[in-house]
């Protein structure tokens, strides 16, 4: 027989069982700590070619920076070890954002101090493995904490906007000017702008025809289910071809076409350059566009279509007023995936003379200049993240509008 008064030992045992550390936050905290202990925070070299000396965080950070790292790390750890409660996610989020800000601040501060003390103006301070581990761990921890707060995606975008605003203020104030990555960009401002523009042209130039061809293919697969397996199998086969191999395979046919057909060479079609890059990128983008179109219109309920027809709508009106608005969020999600994929794949196009941000990557590999490689790689990642965020915002806005 049980009494009406709860046993305090039993309640204590239940509380102990209910408590679980934040696995993600604890793992990211340990990863950040391990990165700091095992890897250098910056590399210091006499010039851009020679390999730099790796310097650990504790060798270069000053007292305010160390205090900032300690405070941010302890806050993140406290959030990981706190009992399950919404407050845990707030504490974790604050700790993660603080770690992100302190890491960026200290990196610029250290670069300024080391170059000022260097005997030669050619000395370079590059970002080390510990910096990237700290940055990645802090970003993931912040994203995880904001996601668990269940406040919607707008909170994430707002927090990201605040961090980006802080980063832009620091950059405009010259806080990062002595980092070798920024110096590589400063030495190539005009070339960087040209290659960035070329990268965007290639991405848009591949996206538009891929959408124009992929959407009808997706609708064809939807209306003729018997065609779908063969169609998607063929498009999937293209995806299995390595990007470098596909770029190379197109050199021969396009060279032959430019020799045989008068006028093609005059408009830029040839074995190398933008033409084979665009063809390959369009082929890669066809599958996700067709798949997302098929999935987007397939999820529209037939009863909604029947109701629209029952109201006297024509086929075109049903498509414009009912099917397309309901399918638009899924279509935009597919477009987001395609766009991010194209931004990344376009880097490889630099190998066949198409240009773009990949130019810096391959130039850096040829010159063993890591910071030049990072200039192309980091720019590509930032561009892909920007495109992803913009399309996520548009998709959320459309979904919110559709719920009204």
CSV table of C-alpha atoms in Angstrom, one decimal:
chain,number,residue,atom,x,y,z
A,1,UNK,CA,0.0,0.0,0.0
A,2,UNK,CA,1.4,3.4,-1.0
A,3,UNK,CA,1.0,6.5,1.1
A,4,UNK,CA,-0.2,9.8,-0.4
A,5,UNK,CA,3.1,11.5,0.5
A,6,UNK,CA,5.8,11.1,-2.1
A,7,UNK,CA,9.0,9.5,-0.9
A,8,UNK,CA,11.8,12.1,-1.1
A,9,UNK,CA,14.3,9.4,-1.9
A,10,UNK,CA,12.1,8.3,-4.8
A,11,UNK,CA,11.7,11.9,-6.1
A,12,UNK,CA,15.5,12.4,-5.8
A,13,UNK,CA,16.0,9.2,-7.8
A,14,UNK,CA,13.5,10.3,-10.5
A,15,UNK,CA,15.2,13.7,-10.7
A,16,UNK,CA,18.6,12.0,-11.1
A,17,UNK,CA,17.2,9.8,-13.9
A,18,UNK,CA,15.5,12.8,-15.6
A,19,UNK,CA,18.7,14.8,-15.7
A,20,UNK,CA,20.7,14.3,-18.8
A,21,UNK,CA,23.6,16.5,-19.9
A,22,UNK,CA,23.2,18.2,-23.3
A,23,UNK,CA,25.0,15.7,-25.4
A,24,UNK,CA,25.4,18.0,-28.4
A,25,UNK,CA,26.6,20.9,-26.4
A,26,UNK,CA,28.9,18.8,-24.3
A,27,UNK,CA,30.4,17.1,-27.4
A,28,UNK,CA,30.9,20.5,-29.1
A,29,UNK,CA,32.5,21.9,-25.9
A,30,UNK,CA,34.9,19.0,-25.7
A,31,UNK,CA,35.7,19.3,-29.4
A,32,UNK,CA,36.5,23.0,-29.0
A,33,UNK,CA,38.7,22.2,-26.0
A,34,UNK,CA,40.4,19.4,-27.8
A,35,UNK,CA,41.0,21.6,-30.8
A,36,UNK,CA,42.6,24.3,-28.6
A,37,UNK,CA,44.9,21.7,-26.9
A,38,UNK,CA,45.9,19.8,-30.1
A,39,UNK,CA,46.1,22.5,-32.8
A,40,UNK,CA,47.7,25.9,-33.3
A,41,UNK,CA,45.4,29.0,-33.1
A,42,UNK,CA,47.5,30.9,-35.7
A,43,UNK,CA,50.5,30.3,-37.9
A,44,UNK,CA,53.3,32.9,-38.1
A,45,UNK,CA,55.6,32.9,-41.2
A,46,UNK,CA,58.2,35.3,-42.6
A,47,UNK,CA,56.3,35.4,-45.9
A,48,UNK,CA,53.3,34.0,-47.8
A,49,UNK,CA,55.1,31.0,-49.3
A,50,UNK,CA,57.2,29.6,-46.4
A,51,UNK,CA,55.4,27.3,-43.9
A,52,UNK,CA,54.6,29.2,-40.7
A,53,UNK,CA,55.3,28.3,-37.1
A,54,UNK,CA,52.2,27.1,-35.4
A,55,UNK,CA,51.3,29.0,-32.2
A,56,UNK,CA,48.9,27.7,-29.6
A,57,UNK,CA,46.2,29.8,-28.3
A,58,UNK,CA,47.8,30.2,-24.8
A,59,UNK,CA,51.0,31.4,-26.4
A,60,UNK,CA,49.4,34.4,-28.2
A,61,UNK,CA,46.2,35.4,-26.3
A,62,UNK,CA,46.4,38.3,-23.9
A,63,UNK,CA,44.7,38.4,-20.5
A,64,UNK,CA,41.4,40.0,-21.7
A,65,UNK,CA,41.1,37.5,-24.5
A,66,UNK,CA,41.9,34.6,-22.2
A,67,UNK,CA,39.2,35.8,-19.8
A,68,UNK,CA,36.7,36.1,-22.7
A,69,UNK,CA,37.5,32.5,-23.7
A,70,UNK,CA,37.2,31.2,-20.2
A,71,UNK,CA,33.9,33.0,-19.6
A,72,UNK,CA,32.4,31.8,-22.9
A,73,UNK,CA,33.6,28.3,-22.4
A,74,UNK,CA,32.3,28.0,-18.9
A,75,UNK,CA,28.9,29.4,-20.0
A,76,UNK,CA,28.7,26.9,-22.8
A,77,UNK,CA,29.7,24.1,-20.3
A,78,UNK,CA,27.1,25.2,-17.8
A,79,UNK,CA,24.5,25.1,-20.5
A,80,UNK,CA,25.5,21.5,-21.3
A,81,UNK,CA,25.4,20.3,-17.7
A,82,UNK,CA,22.3,22.1,-16.7
A,83,UNK,CA,19.0,20.2,-16.1
A,84,UNK,CA,16.6,19.9,-19.1
A,85,UNK,CA,14.9,23.3,-19.1
A,86,UNK,CA,14.4,26.1,-21.6
A,87,UNK,CA,16.9,28.1,-19.6
A,88,UNK,CA,19.6,25.6,-20.5
A,89,UNK,CA,19.2,26.4,-24.2
A,90,UNK,CA,19.4,30.1,-23.5
A,91,UNK,CA,22.6,29.7,-21.5
A,92,UNK,CA,24.1,27.5,-24.2
A,93,UNK,CA,23.1,29.9,-26.9
A,94,UNK,CA,24.7,32.8,-25.0
A,95,UNK,CA,27.9,30.8,-24.4
A,96,UNK,CA,28.1,29.8,-28.1
A,97,UNK,CA,27.6,33.2,-29.5
A,98,UNK,CA,30.1,34.6,-26.9
A,99,UNK,CA,32.6,32.0,-28.0
A,100,UNK,CA,32.1,32.9,-31.7
A,101,UNK,CA,32.6,36.6,-31.0
A,102,UNK,CA,35.6,36.1,-28.8
A,103,UNK,CA,37.3,33.8,-31.3
A,104,UNK,CA,36.9,36.3,-34.1
A,105,UNK,CA,38.0,39.2,-31.9
A,106,UNK,CA,41.1,37.5,-30.6
A,107,UNK,CA,42.2,36.3,-34.1
A,108,UNK,CA,42.3,39.8,-35.4
A,109,UNK,CA,43.9,41.1,-32.2
A,110,UNK,CA,46.6,38.5,-32.3
A,111,UNK,CA,47.4,39.1,-36.0
A,112,UNK,CA,47.7,42.8,-35.4
A,113,UNK,CA,50.1,42.2,-32.4
A,114,UNK,CA,52.3,39.6,-34.2
A,115,UNK,CA,52.7,41.6,-37.5
A,116,UNK,CA,53.5,44.8,-35.5
A,117,UNK,CA,56.3,43.0,-33.7
A,118,UNK,CA,57.6,41.2,-36.8
A,119,UNK,CA,61.0,42.3,-38.3
A,120,UNK,CA,59.7,42.3,-41.9
A,121,UNK,CA,56.4,43.7,-43.4
A,122,UNK,CA,56.2,40.5,-45.4
A,123,UNK,CA,55.4,38.5,-42.3
A,124,UNK,CA,52.1,36.7,-42.4
A,125,UNK,CA,49.7,35.5,-39.7
A,126,UNK,CA,47.4,32.8,-40.9
A,127,UNK,CA,44.4,31.2,-39.1
A,128,UNK,CA,45.2,27.8,-37.5
A,129,UNK,CA,43.2,24.6,-37.0
A,130,UNK,CA,42.2,25.6,-33.4
A,131,UNK,CA,40.6,28.8,-34.8
A,132,UNK,CA,38.5,26.9,-37.3
A,133,UNK,CA,37.5,24.2,-34.7
A,134,UNK,CA,36.4,26.9,-32.3
A,135,UNK,CA,34.5,28.8,-34.9
A,136,UNK,CA,32.7,25.6,-36.2
A,137,UNK,CA,31.9,24.4,-32.7
A,138,UNK,CA,30.5,27.7,-31.6
A,139,UNK,CA,28.4,28.1,-34.8
A,140,UNK,CA,27.0,24.6,-34.4
A,141,UNK,CA,26.3,25.0,-30.7
A,142,UNK,CA,24.5,28.3,-31.3
A,143,UNK,CA,22.4,26.8,-34.1
A,144,UNK,CA,21.5,23.8,-31.9
A,145,UNK,CA,20.6,26.0,-28.9
A,146,UNK,CA,18.4,28.3,-31.0
A,147,UNK,CA,16.8,25.4,-32.7
A,148,UNK,CA,15.9,23.8,-29.3
A,149,UNK,CA,14.4,27.0,-28.1
A,150,UNK,CA,11.5,26.3,-30.5
A,151,UNK,CA,11.2,30.0,-31.3
A,152,UNK,CA,11.1,29.5,-35.0
A,153,UNK,CA,13.6,30.2,-37.7
A,154,UNK,CA,13.3,33.9,-37.4
A,155,UNK,CA,15.2,33.8,-34.1
A,156,UNK,CA,18.1,32.0,-35.8
A,157,UNK,CA,18.1,34.6,-38.6
A,158,UNK,CA,18.0,37.4,-36.0
A,159,UNK,CA,20.9,36.0,-34.0
A,160,UNK,CA,22.9,35.4,-37.2
A,161,UNK,CA,22.2,38.9,-38.3
A,162,UNK,CA,23.6,40.3,-35.0
A,163,UNK,CA,26.8,38.2,-35.3
A,164,UNK,CA,27.2,39.3,-39.0
A,165,UNK,CA,26.7,42.9,-38.0
A,166,UNK,CA,29.3,42.6,-35.4
A,167,UNK,CA,31.7,41.0,-37.9
A,168,UNK,CA,31.1,43.7,-40.5
A,169,UNK,CA,31.7,46.4,-37.9
A,170,UNK,CA,35.0,44.8,-37.0
A,171,UNK,CA,36.0,44.3,-40.6
A,172,UNK,CA,35.2,47.9,-41.6
A,173,UNK,CA,37.2,49.1,-38.6
A,174,UNK,CA,40.3,47.2,-39.9
A,175,UNK,CA,40.3,44.7,-37.1
A,176,UNK,CA,41.2,41.8,-39.5
A,177,UNK,CA,43.5,43.7,-41.9
A,178,UNK,CA,46.6,41.9,-40.6
A,179,UNK,CA,45.3,38.4,-41.2
A,180,UNK,CA,47.0,36.8,-44.2
A,181,UNK,CA,43.6,35.8,-45.6
A,182,UNK,CA,42.5,39.4,-45.7
A,183,UNK,CA,45.8,40.5,-47.1
A,184,UNK,CA,45.5,38.0,-50.0
A,185,UNK,CA,42.1,39.5,-50.7
A,186,UNK,CA,43.4,43.1,-50.5
A,187,UNK,CA,46.2,42.3,-53.0
A,188,UNK,CA,43.7,40.9,-55.5
A,189,UNK,CA,40.7,43.2,-55.0
A,190,UNK,CA,40.0,43.7,-58.7
A,191,UNK,CA,40.7,40.1,-59.7
A,192,UNK,CA,38.5,38.9,-56.8
A,193,UNK,CA,35.6,41.1,-57.9
A,194,UNK,CA,36.0,39.8,-61.5
A,195,UNK,CA,36.1,36.1,-60.5
A,196,UNK,CA,33.2,36.5,-58.0
A,197,UNK,CA,31.1,38.1,-60.8
A,198,UNK,CA,32.1,35.3,-63.1
A,199,UNK,CA,31.2,32.7,-60.5
A,200,UNK,CA,27.8,34.2,-60.1
A,201,UNK,CA,27.3,34.3,-63.9
A,202,UNK,CA,28.2,30.6,-64.2
A,203,UNK,CA,25.8,29.7,-61.4
A,204,UNK,CA,22.9,31.7,-62.7
A,205,UNK,CA,23.7,30.7,-66.3
A,206,UNK,CA,23.4,27.0,-65.2
A,207,UNK,CA,20.4,27.5,-62.9
A,208,UNK,CA,18.1,29.1,-65.4
A,209,UNK,CA,18.3,26.4,-68.2
A,210,UNK,CA,18.2,23.7,-65.5
A,211,UNK,CA,14.9,25.1,-64.1
A,212,UNK,CA,13.5,25.6,-67.6
A,213,UNK,CA,14.3,22.0,-68.5
A,214,UNK,CA,13.9,20.3,-65.1
A,215,UNK,CA,10.4,21.6,-64.2
A,216,UNK,CA,8.8,20.2,-67.4
A,217,UNK,CA,10.7,16.9,-66.8
A,218,UNK,CA,9.3,16.8,-63.2
A,219,UNK,CA,5.8,17.5,-64.4
A,220,UNK,CA,6.1,14.8,-67.1
A,221,UNK,CA,7.1,12.3,-64.5
A,222,UNK,CA,4.1,13.3,-62.4
A,223,UNK,CA,1.6,13.0,-65.2
A,224,UNK,CA,3.1,9.9,-66.7
A,225,UNK,CA,4.1,7.7,-63.8
A,226,UNK,CA,5.4,5.0,-66.2
A,227,UNK,CA,8.1,7.4,-67.5
A,228,UNK,CA,9.3,8.4,-64.0
A,229,UNK,CA,11.6,5.4,-63.2
A,230,UNK,CA,13.5,5.6,-66.4
A,231,UNK,CA,13.7,9.4,-66.4
A,232,UNK,CA,15.0,9.6,-62.8
A,233,UNK,CA,17.4,6.7,-63.4
A,234,UNK,CA,18.9,8.5,-66.4
A,235,UNK,CA,19.3,11.8,-64.5
A,236,UNK,CA,20.7,10.0,-61.5
A,237,UNK,CA,23.3,8.4,-63.7
A,238,UNK,CA,24.7,11.9,-64.5
A,239,UNK,CA,25.1,12.5,-60.8
A,240,UNK,CA,27.3,9.5,-60.4
A,241,UNK,CA,29.9,10.9,-62.8
A,242,UNK,CA,32.7,12.8,-60.9
A,243,UNK,CA,32.6,16.5,-61.7
A,244,UNK,CA,36.2,16.6,-62.9
A,245,UNK,CA,35.5,13.7,-65.2
A,246,UNK,CA,32.4,15.2,-66.7
A,247,UNK,CA,34.1,18.5,-67.4
A,248,UNK,CA,36.9,16.6,-69.1
A,249,UNK,CA,34.5,14.4,-71.1
A,250,UNK,CA,32.8,17.5,-72.6
A,251,UNK,CA,36.0,18.9,-74.0
A,252,UNK,CA,36.1,16.6,-77.0
A,253,UNK,CA,32.5,16.9,-78.2
A,254,UNK,CA,32.4,20.7,-77.7
A,255,UNK,CA,35.7,21.1,-79.5
A,256,UNK,CA,34.4,19.1,-82.4
A,257,UNK,CA,31.1,21.1,-82.4
A,258,UNK,CA,33.0,24.4,-82.5
A,259,UNK,CA,35.1,23.1,-85.4
A,260,UNK,CA,32.1,21.8,-87.4
A,261,UNK,CA,29.5,24.4,-86.8
A,262,UNK,CA,30.5,27.9,-88.0
A,263,UNK,CA,29.8,30.6,-85.5
A,264,UNK,CA,29.9,28.6,-82.3
A,265,UNK,CA,33.5,29.5,-81.5
A,266,UNK,CA,32.7,33.2,-82.0
A,267,UNK,CA,30.2,33.0,-79.2
A,268,UNK,CA,32.6,31.3,-76.8
A,269,UNK,CA,31.7,27.7,-77.4
A,270,UNK,CA,34.8,25.5,-77.3
A,271,UNK,CA,36.5,22.6,-75.5
A,272,UNK,CA,37.5,24.7,-72.6
A,273,UNK,CA,36.0,27.8,-70.9
A,274,UNK,CA,32.5,28.6,-69.8
A,275,UNK,CA,30.7,26.4,-72.4
A,276,UNK,CA,31.6,22.9,-71.1
A,277,UNK,CA,31.3,24.2,-67.5
A,278,UNK,CA,27.7,25.4,-68.1
A,279,UNK,CA,26.7,22.2,-69.9
A,280,UNK,CA,28.1,20.1,-67.0
A,281,UNK,CA,26.5,22.3,-64.3
A,282,UNK,CA,23.1,22.1,-66.1
A,283,UNK,CA,23.3,18.3,-66.3
A,284,UNK,CA,24.1,18.1,-62.6
A,285,UNK,CA,21.2,20.4,-61.7
A,286,UNK,CA,18.5,18.6,-63.7
A,287,UNK,CA,17.9,15.8,-61.2
A,288,UNK,CA,17.3,17.9,-58.1
A,289,UNK,CA,15.1,20.3,-60.1
A,290,UNK,CA,13.0,17.5,-61.6
A,291,UNK,CA,12.8,15.6,-58.3
A,292,UNK,CA,11.7,18.7,-56.3
A,293,UNK,CA,9.1,19.6,-59.0
A,294,UNK,CA,7.7,16.0,-58.9
A,295,UNK,CA,7.5,16.0,-55.1
A,296,UNK,CA,6.1,19.5,-54.9
A,297,UNK,CA,3.1,18.9,-57.1
A,298,UNK,CA,2.6,15.4,-55.9
A,299,UNK,CA,2.0,16.6,-52.3
A,300,UNK,CA,-0.9,18.8,-53.4
A,301,UNK,CA,-4.1,17.0,-52.3
A,302,UNK,CA,-6.3,15.7,-55.1
A,303,UNK,CA,-9.3,16.8,-53.1
A,304,UNK,CA,-8.2,20.4,-53.3
A,305,UNK,CA,-7.8,20.1,-57.1
A,306,UNK,CA,-11.2,18.5,-57.4
A,307,UNK,CA,-12.7,21.3,-55.3
A,308,UNK,CA,-11.1,23.9,-57.5
A,309,UNK,CA,-12.5,22.2,-60.6
A,310,UNK,CA,-15.9,22.0,-58.9
A,311,UNK,CA,-15.8,25.8,-58.6
A,312,UNK,CA,-15.5,26.0,-62.3
A,313,UNK,CA,-11.8,26.8,-62.6
A,314,UNK,CA,-10.0,25.8,-65.8
A,315,UNK,CA,-6.8,23.7,-65.9
A,316,UNK,CA,-4.7,26.8,-66.2
A,317,UNK,CA,-6.5,28.5,-63.3
A,318,UNK,CA,-6.1,25.4,-61.1
A,319,UNK,CA,-2.4,25.4,-61.8
A,320,UNK,CA,-1.9,29.2,-61.2
A,321,UNK,CA,-4.2,29.7,-58.3
A,322,UNK,CA,-4.1,26.4,-56.4
A,323,UNK,CA,-1.4,23.9,-57.4
A,324,UNK,CA,1.5,26.4,-57.8
A,325,UNK,CA,1.0,28.3,-54.6
A,326,UNK,CA,0.7,25.1,-52.6
A,327,UNK,CA,3.7,23.6,-54.3
A,328,UNK,CA,5.9,26.7,-54.1
A,329,UNK,CA,7.5,26.1,-50.7
A,330,UNK,CA,8.7,22.7,-51.8
A,331,UNK,CA,9.8,24.1,-55.1
A,332,UNK,CA,11.8,26.8,-53.4
A,333,UNK,CA,13.4,24.2,-51.0
A,334,UNK,CA,14.5,22.2,-54.1
A,335,UNK,CA,15.8,25.4,-55.7
A,336,UNK,CA,17.8,26.2,-52.6
A,337,UNK,CA,19.5,22.8,-52.7
A,338,UNK,CA,20.2,23.2,-56.4
A,339,UNK,CA,21.6,26.7,-55.9
A,340,UNK,CA,23.9,25.6,-53.1
A,341,UNK,CA,25.1,22.6,-55.1
A,342,UNK,CA,25.9,24.8,-58.1
A,343,UNK,CA,27.8,27.3,-56.1
A,344,UNK,CA,30.0,24.5,-54.8
A,345,UNK,CA,30.4,22.7,-58.1
A,346,UNK,CA,31.4,25.8,-60.0
A,347,UNK,CA,34.7,25.9,-58.1
A,348,UNK,CA,35.8,22.8,-60.1
A,349,UNK,CA,35.0,24.6,-63.4
A,350,UNK,CA,38.1,26.8,-62.9
A,351,UNK,CA,40.1,23.7,-63.9
A,352,UNK,CA,38.9,24.0,-67.5
A,353,UNK,CA,39.4,27.8,-67.7
A,354,UNK,CA,35.8,28.8,-66.8
A,355,UNK,CA,37.1,31.1,-64.0
A,356,UNK,CA,35.2,31.8,-60.8
A,357,UNK,CA,36.3,31.5,-57.2
A,358,UNK,CA,37.9,28.2,-57.9
A,359,UNK,CA,40.6,30.1,-59.7
A,360,UNK,CA,42.0,31.2,-56.3
A,361,UNK,CA,41.8,27.6,-55.0
A,362,UNK,CA,43.8,26.1,-57.8
A,363,UNK,CA,46.3,29.0,-57.9
A,364,UNK,CA,46.8,28.6,-54.2
A,365,UNK,CA,47.4,24.8,-54.6
A,366,UNK,CA,49.9,25.5,-57.3
A,367,UNK,CA,51.8,28.1,-55.2
A,368,UNK,CA,51.4,26.1,-51.9
A,369,UNK,CA,49.7,29.3,-50.6
A,370,UNK,CA,47.1,28.1,-48.1
A,371,UNK,CA,45.6,31.5,-47.6
A,372,UNK,CA,44.9,31.8,-51.3
A,373,UNK,CA,43.2,28.5,-51.2
A,374,UNK,CA,41.1,29.7,-48.2
A,375,UNK,CA,40.2,32.9,-50.0
A,376,UNK,CA,38.4,30.9,-52.7
A,377,UNK,CA,37.1,28.2,-50.4
A,378,UNK,CA,35.8,30.5,-47.6
A,379,UNK,CA,34.2,32.9,-50.2
A,380,UNK,CA,32.4,29.9,-51.8
A,381,UNK,CA,31.1,28.7,-48.5
A,382,UNK,CA,30.0,32.2,-47.5
A,383,UNK,CA,28.2,32.6,-50.9
A,384,UNK,CA,26.5,29.2,-50.5
A,385,UNK,CA,25.4,30.1,-46.9
A,386,UNK,CA,24.1,33.5,-48.1
A,387,UNK,CA,22.0,31.9,-50.9
A,388,UNK,CA,20.7,29.2,-48.5
A,389,UNK,CA,19.6,31.8,-45.9
A,390,UNK,CA,17.9,34.0,-48.5
A,391,UNK,CA,15.9,31.2,-50.0
A,392,UNK,CA,15.1,29.9,-46.5
A,393,UNK,CA,13.7,33.3,-45.6
A,394,UNK,CA,11.7,33.5,-48.8
A,395,UNK,CA,10.3,29.9,-48.2
A,396,UNK,CA,9.3,30.7,-44.6
A,397,UNK,CA,7.6,33.9,-45.7
A,398,UNK,CA,5.6,32.0,-48.4
A,399,UNK,CA,4.6,29.3,-45.9
A,400,UNK,CA,3.6,32.0,-43.4
A,401,UNK,CA,1.6,33.7,-46.1
A,402,UNK,CA,0.0,30.4,-47.1
A,403,UNK,CA,-1.2,29.8,-43.5
A,404,UNK,CA,-3.2,33.1,-43.5
